[in-house]
Amino acid sequence: MVIVFQSKPSLIAAGVVAGPLEKRSIFSQHFDATYDDERWQMNTNEQGHRKMVEEACEFAMKKAGVKNTDIDYFMGGDLVNQMTPTNFAARDLDIPFIGLFSACATSISSVIVASLLTEAGASNLSLAGASSQHNAVERQFRYPINYGSQKPQTAQWTVTAAGYALIGKHHEEYPSIEAATVGKSVDYGMDDPFHMGAAMAPAAFQTIQSHLEQRNQKIYHYDLILTGDLGQLGLKLLKGMFVESGIKSEELQPLRDAGAEFYGQDETFQSGASGAGCSAAVFFSYVIQQMRAGTYKRVLLVATGALLSPLTFQQGETIPCTAHAIEITMK
Amino acid sequence: MEKEQYQQLEQNVTPKPPYFKNVAKAFLVGGLICTIGQAVSLFYIIFFDFTEATAGNPTVSTMIFFAMILTGFGLYKKIGQIAGAGSAVPVTGFGNAVISAAIEHRSEGLVLGVGGNLFKLAGSVVLFGVVSAFFIALIKFILVSIGVVSW
Amino acid sequence: MKLLGIMLPLLVSLTLLSGCGEKEKFIVYGSPENEKEVETILKEEDYVDKTTVIQYDNSMLVATQIKPWHKWKKTKLEKKLQKKFDEKYPNKEVFVSADYKIFYEANKIKREQVEDNKLKDKIKKLKKLAKEET
Amino acid sequence: MVMTFVFAFFVGGIICAIGQLMMDVGKLTPGHTLSTLVVAGAILSGMGLYEPLINFAGAGATVPITSFGNSLTHGAIVEAERHGLVGVLTGMFEVTSSGISAAIVFGFIGALLFKPKGNVD
């Protein structure tokens, strides 16, 4: 399952934009821009969602000093109907496009595909990432925005953010992708759409464990193992699974979760942040910046995704989940 | 780790909903909404030609009007987060379900969006209300016919 | 539990208010005929709280309020009282209502000292209102 | 009349508390909870118990969703009493709960006036 990249493709640049509530995020100073209008001055949430994707890509291209014609592939996805916001953004970006859906794990699955294309020599520069817009996602997966239902403590808040990274050939001064693990679709029988962390934790556990095993590594080889959007409870469960598998809890120090930390301790967001944009925004801003600053040398990014739809939930199905991981190093 | 083992772990880690606190909040907010309803009802009795028996209809409509205002300004969902069933069970909650769906689907137009999705959430309440009314009236009719009960 | 802190005093004061509102339990407007007798009839019924009776010509409007804890039997008690009055005054046209609207309007009639033709119209309207169904 | 306010508070509050227990302990979605309560209101109405509750608690009984079940059932039963078996059917078309009409009208107006907002504050 593990892919080792001989050419070590690099993350050349990245762009992250986020919505108004994300100003409160503890990561907000790392984002390229936050906007006051959750619809980006467009008429509908979905149009705003599309605009957000375009702007994140533009930030990434501007930082690398390239134009859309310099980019070989555009890879990404979101959570709204057939990923239309990303599809429509691809139309405007005018770059060969592969849409990917791994729910909230799309941020990493797209980077894996981009890295493979780079490794194969098919791509010099690829844009890869993911996004989510709170209003558009909530209305599809749960209730209308203004519906007054009581969210339990286990619920998570879908973030409004887009994160896209430019993947290119190996450069020493940029963080480079050494290896990747594509996760299985794991189902431990969880069926509560307001408790996604619990559904996703086993998928994250399996992916991390198999990555470490096949790479002959231990947790302490990493400065940081960052999962995408397990939330506070999901992270607790993930740690619990490692403890049960015989790892001491002190050794779990590098294990963190972007969703759990995203909004700080603000209780209005319950168990933390979620959504494809959550992992994309944190991975492609905070993590990359910290690596370039030299804080982290070896990082495992594990994006987690719950592969449910409102239909499967209503038909009484459980929630299968996946997790994809990439190992990034900085010389 | 086995599924059963994980489910055990999940049970241990997941906090139980604060039952007592939730019920108390639902009771207080629900009670308050009904008290406001009673005030509206008294208003209609005193200033309009409604009796205690007929004031229910205008009261319910007025409460749903309040729900529209609160829903439109995004306040009802905040009340809902605190009160739970306290704001969902009164008719204002039914109004909130209809109105929030209507506002949400405005972007798809008045016919396909608002018209098609108005009862997306509240439809089940209308369905079960009407169907149960039909069967109960039917049962009562049969019981009266065979002389078990009277009207 | 801030809510509880706000609601409790509010409820207590409401309950107290109900105690303060005690006025005359029995008011008659119009001809004072049979006043004592009607009062006795009503006193026999322990569920009756306050009553305003309007008498004119050969008719009598009995607008009564049932004590809060008996209110759930309102429909039955109203009928019971109607029957009692019908038996007592077979020659009179008596109309009993336990609805608050009727009681409120009856008191208003007394306060505003409405007379004759206007009174008849008003009573007619009230009777119609009271018979309305939801 | 003042006591009716107190009763409205308690009866309405208790119905909501039951709803909360159904959601928290019974793990029902809001949709399931409300549908169950409407059916419960209809059954109470059929047994002739809902009207006394309205007499007793006023808005405490007319404002909770259970009153939908009551007003629909009450209408159907009244029609059945008047017109027999046909009345059960026609009653269904003649009675509409004012709450449903109000929700439709205000839903439409609300859709014209407001935009959905996701902000927490």
XYZ file of C-alpha atoms in Angstrom:
737
model
C 0.000 0.000 0.000
C 2.876 2.414 0.614
C 4.247 4.356 -2.347
C 7.867 5.516 -2.123
C 8.665 8.415 -4.415
C 12.187 8.098 -5.806
C 12.120 11.617 -7.280
C 10.701 13.211 -4.133
C 8.335 15.771 -5.694
C 8.240 19.096 -3.854
C 5.495 21.367 -2.625
C 6.620 24.487 -4.485
C 3.978 26.880 -3.216
C 0.527 26.884 -1.740
C -2.469 29.152 -1.455
C -5.032 29.094 1.333
C -8.079 31.313 1.595
C -10.824 31.104 4.212
C -14.171 32.584 5.204
C -15.227 35.028 7.905
C -15.536 32.607 10.831
C -12.106 31.193 10.061
C -10.590 34.500 11.161
C -11.061 33.033 14.632
C -8.972 30.003 13.781
C -5.685 29.679 15.609
C -4.170 29.064 12.169
C -5.670 32.185 10.588
C -2.426 34.185 10.550
C -0.988 31.484 8.294
C -3.714 31.839 5.657
C -3.151 34.008 2.604
C -6.507 35.708 2.949
C -9.728 35.579 4.901
C -12.917 37.092 3.552
C -15.769 38.846 5.334
C -18.358 37.591 2.889
C -18.919 33.857 3.074
C -20.270 34.018 -0.501
C -17.328 35.947 -1.930
C -19.711 38.631 -3.240
C -21.471 36.025 -5.359
C -25.182 35.243 -5.394
C -25.134 31.715 -4.083
C -23.026 29.773 -1.623
C -21.987 27.411 -4.395
C -20.729 30.246 -6.573
C -18.824 31.624 -3.591
C -17.393 28.154 -3.062
C -16.118 28.127 -6.655
C -14.627 31.598 -6.332
C -12.834 30.505 -3.168
C -11.186 27.584 -5.033
C -10.089 29.898 -7.819
C -8.580 32.388 -5.391
C -6.641 29.732 -3.488
C -5.185 28.496 -6.801
C -4.342 32.040 -7.850
C -2.465 32.641 -4.597
C -0.438 29.475 -5.159
C 0.367 30.419 -8.752
C 1.261 34.009 -7.830
C 3.667 32.855 -5.118
C 5.415 30.533 -7.565
C 5.378 33.196 -10.249
C 3.544 31.044 -12.781
C 0.401 31.348 -14.902
C -2.352 28.797 -15.454
C -0.832 27.905 -18.832
C 2.340 26.765 -17.028
C 0.418 24.159 -15.059
C -0.075 20.692 -16.445
C -2.779 19.309 -14.195
C -5.364 20.547 -11.755
C -6.553 18.040 -9.195
C -9.032 18.532 -6.439
C -12.488 18.107 -5.102
C -15.068 19.231 -2.589
C -18.172 17.864 -0.881
C -21.018 19.503 -2.803
C -23.103 17.625 -5.416
C -20.745 15.889 -7.859
C -18.023 18.400 -6.828
C -19.514 21.098 -9.020
C -17.742 24.034 -7.309
C -14.360 22.494 -8.164
C -15.523 21.403 -11.621
C -16.693 24.928 -12.344
C -13.489 26.428 -10.966
C -11.584 24.118 -13.319
C -13.561 25.564 -16.212
C -12.413 29.061 -15.305
C -8.838 28.026 -14.500
C -8.584 26.319 -17.894
C -6.125 23.606 -16.823
C -6.455 19.850 -17.602
C -8.488 18.590 -14.687
C -9.111 15.421 -12.721
C -11.824 15.649 -10.102
C -11.252 13.508 -7.042
C -13.584 12.558 -4.254
C -12.320 11.148 -0.984
C -14.607 13.356 1.099
C -12.450 15.287 3.560
C -9.382 13.211 2.619
C -9.322 14.764 -0.871
C -6.610 17.245 0.147
C -4.119 14.374 0.373
C -5.484 12.008 -2.281
C -5.097 14.807 -4.835
C -1.508 15.438 -3.706
C -0.789 11.708 -4.062
C -2.117 11.655 -7.642
C -0.194 14.836 -8.471
C 3.003 13.331 -7.028
C 2.532 10.160 -9.085
C 2.119 12.211 -12.259
C 5.228 14.183 -11.357
C 7.172 11.011 -10.585
C 6.090 9.520 -13.905
C 7.368 12.587 -15.694
C 3.939 13.498 -16.966
C 3.745 16.707 -15.003
C 6.108 19.558 -14.271
C 3.654 21.504 -12.182
C 0.320 20.366 -10.795
C -2.225 22.068 -8.592
C -3.664 19.777 -5.924
C -5.924 20.431 -3.011
C -9.458 20.555 -1.679
C -12.055 22.923 -0.306
C -15.310 23.138 1.585
C -17.844 25.881 2.219
C -19.848 25.630 5.417
C -23.273 26.686 4.114
C -23.125 24.638 0.931
C -21.961 21.482 2.718
C -24.258 21.693 5.758
C -27.354 22.122 3.663
C -26.481 19.059 1.651
C -25.378 16.723 4.415
C -27.492 17.916 7.338
C -30.101 20.646 7.672
C -30.774 24.077 6.173
C -28.464 26.678 7.733
C -31.225 28.404 9.674
C -32.831 25.238 11.031
C -32.675 25.205 14.812
C -31.542 21.698 15.614
C -29.425 21.008 18.673
C -25.966 19.801 17.749
C -24.444 17.376 20.235
C -20.995 17.814 21.782
C -19.687 15.280 19.287
C -20.616 17.419 16.271
C -18.024 19.204 14.191
C -18.159 22.435 12.248
C -17.536 22.364 8.507
C -14.971 25.063 7.749
C -15.147 27.508 4.864
C -11.696 27.284 3.350
C -9.783 26.206 0.278
C -6.180 25.035 0.189
C -4.256 24.264 -2.978
C -0.589 23.365 -3.376
C 1.672 23.395 -6.410
C 3.468 20.092 -6.792
C 6.620 20.173 -8.905
C 9.923 18.398 -9.385
C 12.212 18.035 -6.404
C 13.829 21.188 -5.041
C 15.959 21.139 -1.932
C 14.560 24.365 -0.489
C 10.974 23.103 -0.523
C 9.281 20.397 1.525
C 9.375 17.161 -0.439
C 7.089 14.171 -0.565
C 8.995 10.991 0.256
C 6.224 8.454 0.536
C 2.476 8.054 0.604
C -0.058 5.542 1.829
C -3.424 5.172 0.183
C -5.958 4.123 2.776
C -8.633 1.460 2.624
C -12.274 2.224 3.154
C -12.732 1.240 6.783
C -16.082 0.700 8.495
C -16.275 0.057 12.229
C -20.050 0.241 12.322
C -20.396 3.862 13.383
C -23.595 5.442 12.062
C -23.962 8.865 13.698
C -23.440 11.709 11.203
C -22.996 14.018 14.188
C -20.072 11.973 15.446
C -17.768 11.751 12.437
C -14.588 11.728 14.501
C -15.512 8.326 15.920
C -16.226 6.955 12.455
C -12.956 8.252 10.989
C -10.517 7.432 13.804
C -10.146 3.711 12.870
C -9.350 4.662 9.254
C -6.662 7.080 10.431
C -5.290 4.433 12.788
C -5.012 1.802 10.062
C -3.365 4.158 7.587
C -0.829 5.482 10.098
C -0.039 2.022 11.391
C 0.441 0.510 7.955
C 2.552 3.463 6.828
C 4.839 3.159 9.841
C 5.083 -0.608 9.497
C 5.949 -0.636 5.825
C 8.384 2.237 6.191
C 9.970 0.577 9.220
C 9.387 3.673 11.294
C 8.140 4.495 14.762
C 6.071 7.443 15.841
C 9.172 9.141 17.282
C 10.707 9.329 13.813
C 8.232 12.104 13.130
C 8.196 15.650 14.435
C 4.514 15.787 13.688
C 1.786 13.373 12.674
C -1.152 15.594 11.795
C -4.561 14.139 11.049
C -7.126 16.138 9.127
C -10.440 16.523 10.899
C -10.966 13.933 13.618
C -11.927 16.631 16.088
C -11.189 16.524 19.799
C -13.093 13.299 20.374
C -11.777 11.602 17.265
C -8.214 12.427 18.270
C -8.860 11.005 21.731
C -10.173 7.821 20.110
C -7.183 7.588 17.764
C -4.809 7.909 20.710
C -6.887 5.360 22.568
C -6.461 2.901 19.718
C -2.679 3.380 19.738
C -2.580 2.872 23.498
C -4.585 -0.341 23.174
C -2.196 -1.535 20.484
C 0.609 -1.308 23.031
C 2.129 2.126 22.479
C 2.732 4.249 25.575
C 0.751 7.460 25.666
C 3.956 9.555 26.155
C 5.120 8.354 22.766
C 2.018 9.780 21.136
C 3.310 13.348 21.587
C 3.701 14.038 17.808
C 0.093 13.046 17.192
C -2.107 16.089 16.592
C -5.308 16.871 14.739
C -5.963 19.933 12.601
C -9.720 19.846 13.216
C -9.342 19.619 16.980
C -7.062 22.661 17.066
C -8.632 24.700 14.287
C -11.033 26.858 16.314
C -9.092 26.716 19.571
C -11.196 25.991 22.645
C -14.312 27.787 21.349
C -17.261 25.685 22.522
C -19.618 26.942 19.818
C -17.775 24.623 17.451
C -18.270 21.568 19.682
C -15.717 18.879 18.906
C -13.827 21.023 16.390
C -13.562 21.646 12.688
C -14.214 19.319 9.782
C -14.578 19.439 6.040
C -12.251 18.982 3.104
C -11.104 22.573 3.533
C -10.008 21.997 7.129
C -7.086 19.669 6.413
C -6.240 21.463 3.147
C -6.083 24.859 4.858
C -3.908 23.705 7.750
C -1.633 21.350 5.782
C -0.937 23.852 3.000
C -0.384 26.885 5.198
C 0.767 26.193 8.735
C 2.556 22.888 8.113
C 4.389 23.975 4.953
C 5.415 27.282 6.562
C 6.691 25.535 9.696
C 8.680 23.087 7.578
C 10.258 25.847 5.530
C 11.116 27.635 8.765
C 12.815 24.455 9.927
C 10.538 23.709 12.878
C 9.587 20.316 11.487
C 11.898 18.001 9.525
C 9.662 14.979 8.966
C 5.906 15.189 8.971
C 3.126 12.685 8.262
C -0.042 14.337 6.985
C -3.088 12.108 7.318
C -6.292 13.446 5.794
C -9.401 11.634 6.964
C -12.683 11.390 5.147
C -16.132 10.055 5.986
C -17.568 8.511 2.844
C -21.236 8.982 3.578
C -24.058 10.711 1.790
C -27.438 11.853 3.131
C -28.926 8.983 1.138
C -26.856 6.243 2.796
C -27.565 7.730 6.224
C -31.309 7.770 5.605
C -31.176 4.206 4.312
C -29.660 3.225 7.633
C -26.155 2.399 6.427
C -23.090 2.764 8.586
C -20.343 5.240 7.680
C -17.280 3.895 5.868
C -14.234 6.130 6.199
C -10.860 6.494 4.616
C -7.532 8.132 5.390
C -4.686 8.951 3.041
C -1.202 9.858 4.234
C 1.847 11.573 2.804
C 5.265 11.716 4.384
C 6.972 15.073 3.860
C 10.561 15.871 4.697
C 12.658 19.007 4.716
C 16.417 18.972 4.507
C -8.461 -3.744 16.977
C -11.779 -5.511 16.659
C -15.030 -3.722 15.920
C -16.583 -4.642 19.265
C -13.498 -3.524 21.115
C -13.561 -0.197 19.284
C -17.233 0.314 19.981
C -16.444 -0.226 23.662
C -13.692 2.400 23.469
C -16.015 4.767 21.636
C -18.646 4.349 24.359
C -16.088 5.205 27.012
C -14.688 8.272 25.279
C -17.883 9.840 23.945
C -19.489 12.123 26.511
C -23.117 11.336 27.331
C -25.488 14.167 26.530
C -26.136 16.177 29.722
C -29.627 14.694 30.110
C -30.815 16.718 33.078
C -29.459 20.033 31.822
C -30.938 19.476 28.360
C -34.361 18.539 29.716
C -34.341 21.527 32.084
C -33.443 23.899 29.265
C -36.067 22.381 26.957
C -38.659 22.726 29.736
C -37.829 26.363 30.468
C -37.569 27.578 26.874
C -40.559 25.499 25.742
C -42.566 26.781 28.695
C -41.533 30.341 27.938
C -42.597 30.030 24.288
C -45.984 28.694 25.394
C -46.318 31.534 27.915
C -45.651 34.019 25.128
C -48.265 32.113 23.117
C -50.713 32.548 25.984
C -50.035 36.304 25.988
C -50.660 36.441 22.224
C -53.829 34.450 22.743
C -55.033 36.859 25.451
C -54.254 39.735 23.111
C -56.542 38.242 20.463
C -59.289 37.545 23.008
C -59.272 41.076 24.377
C -58.745 43.141 21.244
C -60.401 40.980 18.599
C -63.507 38.829 18.356
C -61.899 35.587 19.442
C -62.944 33.377 22.309
C -60.716 31.043 24.278
C -61.899 28.287 21.950
C -61.132 30.118 18.700
C -58.009 32.073 19.717
C -55.790 29.046 19.040
C -55.655 29.568 15.262
C -54.533 33.215 15.200
C -52.133 32.475 18.045
C -50.458 29.657 16.135
C -50.209 31.815 12.994
C -48.696 34.694 14.963
C -46.174 32.407 16.634
C -45.142 31.159 13.184
C -44.755 34.774 12.075
C -42.375 35.316 15.003
C -40.557 32.174 13.919
C -40.110 33.625 10.439
C -38.484 36.784 11.807
C -36.195 34.852 14.153
C -35.297 32.331 11.447
C -34.569 35.028 8.886
C -32.161 36.821 11.191
C -30.450 33.558 12.088
C -31.559 33.688 15.730
C -33.749 30.593 15.785
C -30.832 28.235 15.240
C -29.085 29.799 18.228
C -32.158 29.321 20.400
C -32.348 25.773 19.021
C -28.772 24.992 20.015
C -29.547 25.960 23.618
C -33.126 24.732 23.927
C -33.211 21.591 21.775
C -36.762 20.264 21.897
C -37.756 23.417 23.810
C -37.758 25.341 20.545
C -38.367 22.401 18.176
C -41.600 21.087 19.704
C -43.659 24.322 19.765
C -45.237 25.244 16.410
C -42.514 27.864 16.076
C -40.177 24.909 15.511
C -42.457 23.604 12.763
C -42.427 27.109 11.272
C -38.650 27.200 11.566
C -38.368 23.893 9.696
C -40.546 25.155 6.831
C -39.109 28.669 6.676
C -35.456 27.641 6.936
C -35.935 25.193 4.054
C -37.688 27.889 2.021
C -34.908 30.431 2.597
C -32.238 27.829 1.920
C -33.662 26.750 -1.420
C -34.476 30.239 -2.687
C -31.329 30.008 -4.815
C -32.988 27.337 -6.977
C -35.931 29.585 -7.756
C -39.436 29.940 -6.375
C -40.941 26.920 -8.135
C -38.260 24.232 -8.081
C -36.433 25.526 -5.017
C -38.927 26.992 -2.559
C -41.930 25.097 -3.883
C -40.174 21.773 -4.119
C -38.383 21.893 -0.797
C -40.727 23.796 1.522
C -41.754 20.640 3.357
C -38.411 18.890 3.121
C -38.122 18.756 6.912
C -41.662 19.440 8.090
C -43.407 17.214 5.558
C -43.312 14.202 7.850
C -45.187 16.156 10.530
C -47.953 17.049 8.052
C -48.043 13.481 6.716
C -48.357 11.817 10.104
C -50.732 14.490 11.387
C -53.186 14.025 8.522
C -52.888 10.243 8.257
C -53.272 9.673 11.993
C -56.243 12.051 12.061
C -57.847 10.028 9.264
C -57.374 6.676 10.970
C -58.378 7.903 14.395
C -61.569 9.456 13.029
C -62.227 6.199 11.182
C -61.673 4.097 14.303
C -63.875 6.393 16.338
C -66.570 6.191 13.649
C -66.477 2.395 13.746
C -66.529 2.326 17.553
C -69.518 4.672 17.593
C -71.299 2.613 14.928
C -71.006 -0.590 16.920
C -71.978 1.310 20.032
C -68.832 1.024 22.108
C -68.425 4.775 22.580
C -70.432 7.879 21.790
C -69.304 11.024 19.952
C -29.017 27.673 34.633
C -29.150 31.454 34.245
C -32.506 30.886 32.605
C -33.888 29.250 35.713
C -32.765 32.252 37.721
C -34.771 34.557 35.483
C -37.837 32.383 35.088
C -38.452 31.457 38.725
C -38.966 34.983 40.110
C -41.080 35.758 37.068
C -43.352 32.795 37.725
C -43.562 33.489 41.436
C -44.568 37.090 40.797
C -47.159 35.900 38.266
C -48.620 33.544 40.820
C -48.708 36.287 43.429
C -50.361 38.647 40.953
C -53.194 36.207 40.576
C -53.788 36.441 44.299
C -53.822 40.244 44.267
C -56.355 40.418 41.451
C -59.213 39.379 43.753
C -62.174 41.701 43.300
C -65.844 41.133 43.697
C -66.706 37.537 42.930
C -70.216 38.295 41.831
C -71.495 41.202 39.761
C -74.983 41.794 38.459
C -75.771 44.325 35.785
C -79.179 45.323 34.552
C -82.265 44.585 36.639
C -81.372 43.573 40.207
C -84.201 41.017 40.153
C -83.350 37.640 41.760
C -79.861 38.915 42.587
C -79.533 37.054 45.895
C -81.000 33.882 44.467
C -78.581 33.769 41.550
C -75.709 34.422 43.898
C -76.765 31.475 46.062
C -77.009 29.180 43.058
C -73.484 30.088 42.029
C -72.135 29.746 45.568
C -73.399 26.179 45.697
C -71.038 25.346 42.853
C -67.571 25.276 44.374
C -65.799 25.268 40.995
C -67.119 28.730 40.126
C -64.592 31.478 40.695
C -66.092 34.772 39.499
C -69.303 35.510 37.667
C -70.825 38.500 35.961
C -74.537 38.266 35.267
C -76.296 40.588 32.857
C -80.077 40.728 33.075
C -82.330 42.439 30.607
C -85.919 41.897 29.532
C -86.475 38.226 30.060
C -82.926 37.124 29.334
C -79.921 36.439 31.440
C -76.270 36.181 30.404
C -74.190 34.286 32.939
C -70.525 34.897 32.196
C -68.553 32.821 34.606
C -64.939 31.929 35.263
C -64.105 28.457 36.504
C -61.399 27.996 39.109
C -58.034 27.212 37.483
C -57.727 23.645 38.789
C -61.224 22.763 37.563
C -60.727 24.322 34.169
C -59.972 21.077 32.349
C -63.619 20.095 32.941
C -64.748 23.471 31.573
C -67.011 22.149 28.810
C -68.845 19.768 31.164
C -69.200 22.301 33.975
C -70.538 24.899 31.559
C -73.249 22.455 30.473
C -73.992 21.521 34.053
C -74.460 25.146 35.053
C -76.606 25.847 31.984
C -78.874 22.952 32.923
C -79.151 24.170 36.488
C -80.183 27.660 35.398
C -82.597 26.315 32.803
C -84.315 24.267 35.500
C -84.390 27.136 37.975
C -85.699 29.705 35.516
C -87.732 27.802 32.921
C -89.403 31.037 31.809
C -86.184 32.886 31.224
C -83.782 32.706 28.368
C -80.495 31.956 30.163
C -77.140 31.711 28.425
C -74.172 30.392 30.401
C -70.615 30.728 29.177
C -67.324 29.971 30.922
C -65.256 31.550 28.172
C -62.913 34.326 29.220
C -63.871 36.446 26.198
C -67.524 36.490 27.268
C -66.561 37.243 30.869
C -64.271 40.068 29.754
C -66.933 41.601 27.510
C -69.621 41.261 30.193
C -67.455 43.196 32.608
C -66.831 45.779 29.925
C -70.585 46.174 29.443
C -70.944 46.793 33.164
C -68.016 49.242 33.222
C -69.282 51.210 30.252
C -72.899 50.986 31.407
C -74.131 49.902 27.974
C -77.893 50.169 27.687
C -80.952 48.858 25.899
C -80.637 48.415 22.142
C -76.889 48.481 22.128
C -76.874 45.979 24.954
C -79.105 43.593 23.058
C -76.907 43.742 19.973
C -73.806 43.169 22.027
C -75.261 40.171 23.826
C -76.434 38.693 20.546
C -72.949 39.045 19.149
C -71.411 37.460 22.224
C -73.729 34.470 22.046
C -72.786 33.971 18.421
C -69.099 34.190 19.288
C -69.404 31.693 22.104
C -71.030 29.158 19.808
C -68.281 29.411 17.188
C -66.203 26.303 16.687
C -62.553 26.153 15.817
C -56.672 34.060 33.755
C -53.294 34.642 35.356
C -53.120 31.038 36.501
C -53.585 29.987 32.875
C -50.205 31.589 32.143
C -48.604 29.475 34.849
C -50.316 26.323 33.565
C -49.359 27.214 29.989
C -45.740 27.455 31.089
C -45.751 24.122 32.897
C -47.783 22.076 30.432
C -45.908 23.480 27.419
C -42.616 22.977 29.212
C -43.439 19.375 30.079
C -44.385 18.525 26.480
C -41.049 19.998 25.336
C -39.192 18.105 28.063
C -40.763 14.862 26.805
C -39.564 15.768 23.310
C -36.050 16.364 24.641
C -36.018 12.964 26.353
C -37.121 11.334 23.105
C -34.193 12.982 21.317
C -31.519 12.457 23.990
C -32.462 9.122 25.535
C -34.428 7.626 22.630
C -31.837 8.900 20.106
C -34.572 10.043 17.724
C -33.953 12.706 15.089
C -36.006 15.928 15.407
C -38.146 14.687 12.490
C -38.986 11.415 14.254
C -39.648 13.187 17.552
C -42.053 15.723 16.047
C -43.881 13.102 13.979
C -44.353 10.949 17.084
C -45.660 13.896 19.087
C -48.153 14.790 16.348
C -49.476 11.237 16.340
C -49.658 11.365 20.148
C -51.694 14.579 19.903
C -54.038 12.928 17.413
C -54.549 9.909 19.697
C -55.228 12.086 22.746
C -57.700 14.041 20.650
C -59.450 10.856 19.564
C -59.789 9.837 23.211
C -61.270 13.240 23.982
C -58.412 14.211 26.253
C -56.843 17.036 24.293
C -59.688 19.523 24.584
C -59.661 19.403 28.396
C -55.915 20.032 28.209
C -56.507 23.140 26.083
C -59.162 24.323 28.543
C -56.717 23.827 31.355
C -53.473 25.149 29.912
C -54.472 27.339 26.961
C -51.434 28.017 24.797
C -49.538 25.393 26.790
C -51.560 22.894 24.761
C -52.231 24.824 21.530
C -48.648 25.958 20.888
C -46.785 22.596 21.050
C -46.837 20.586 17.810
C -49.182 18.024 19.423
C -51.997 20.520 18.768
C -51.600 19.846 15.002
C -52.642 16.278 15.570
C -55.481 17.515 17.724
C -56.893 20.093 15.325
C -56.737 17.697 12.354
C -58.331 14.844 14.299
C -60.893 17.111 15.911
C -61.933 18.374 12.463
C -62.180 14.870 11.047
C -64.227 13.621 13.985
C -66.630 16.573 13.831
C -67.191 15.903 10.130
C -67.611 12.184 10.782
C -70.221 12.971 13.413
C -72.128 15.157 10.958
C -71.812 13.186 7.742
C -70.906 9.658 8.802
C -68.267 7.623 7.015
C -68.064 10.102 4.115
C -67.311 12.769 6.687
C -64.120 10.981 7.727
C -62.909 11.456 4.165
C -64.309 14.900 3.434
C -63.228 16.027 6.886
C -59.664 15.427 5.780
C -60.090 17.915 2.953
C -62.110 20.473 4.842
C -59.930 20.826 7.899
C -56.522 22.302 7.576
C -54.491 23.298 10.525
C -53.917 27.056 10.554
C -50.323 26.313 11.459
C -49.703 24.592 8.134
C -51.199 27.456 6.114
C -49.289 30.021 8.167
C -46.046 28.122 7.725
C -46.563 27.978 3.945
C -47.329 31.694 3.658
C -44.552 32.849 5.973
C -42.146 30.357 4.416
C -42.769 31.935 1.031
C -42.424 35.472 2.375
C -39.317 34.493 4.319
C -37.733 33.069 1.163
C -38.267 36.414 -0.549
C -36.922 38.465 2.345
C -33.963 36.578 3.761
C -30.717 34.898 2.749
C -29.241 31.901 4.556
C -26.322 32.897 6.749
C -23.838 30.486 8.300
C -22.160 32.818 10.754
C -22.121 31.848 14.386
C -22.702 35.425 15.479
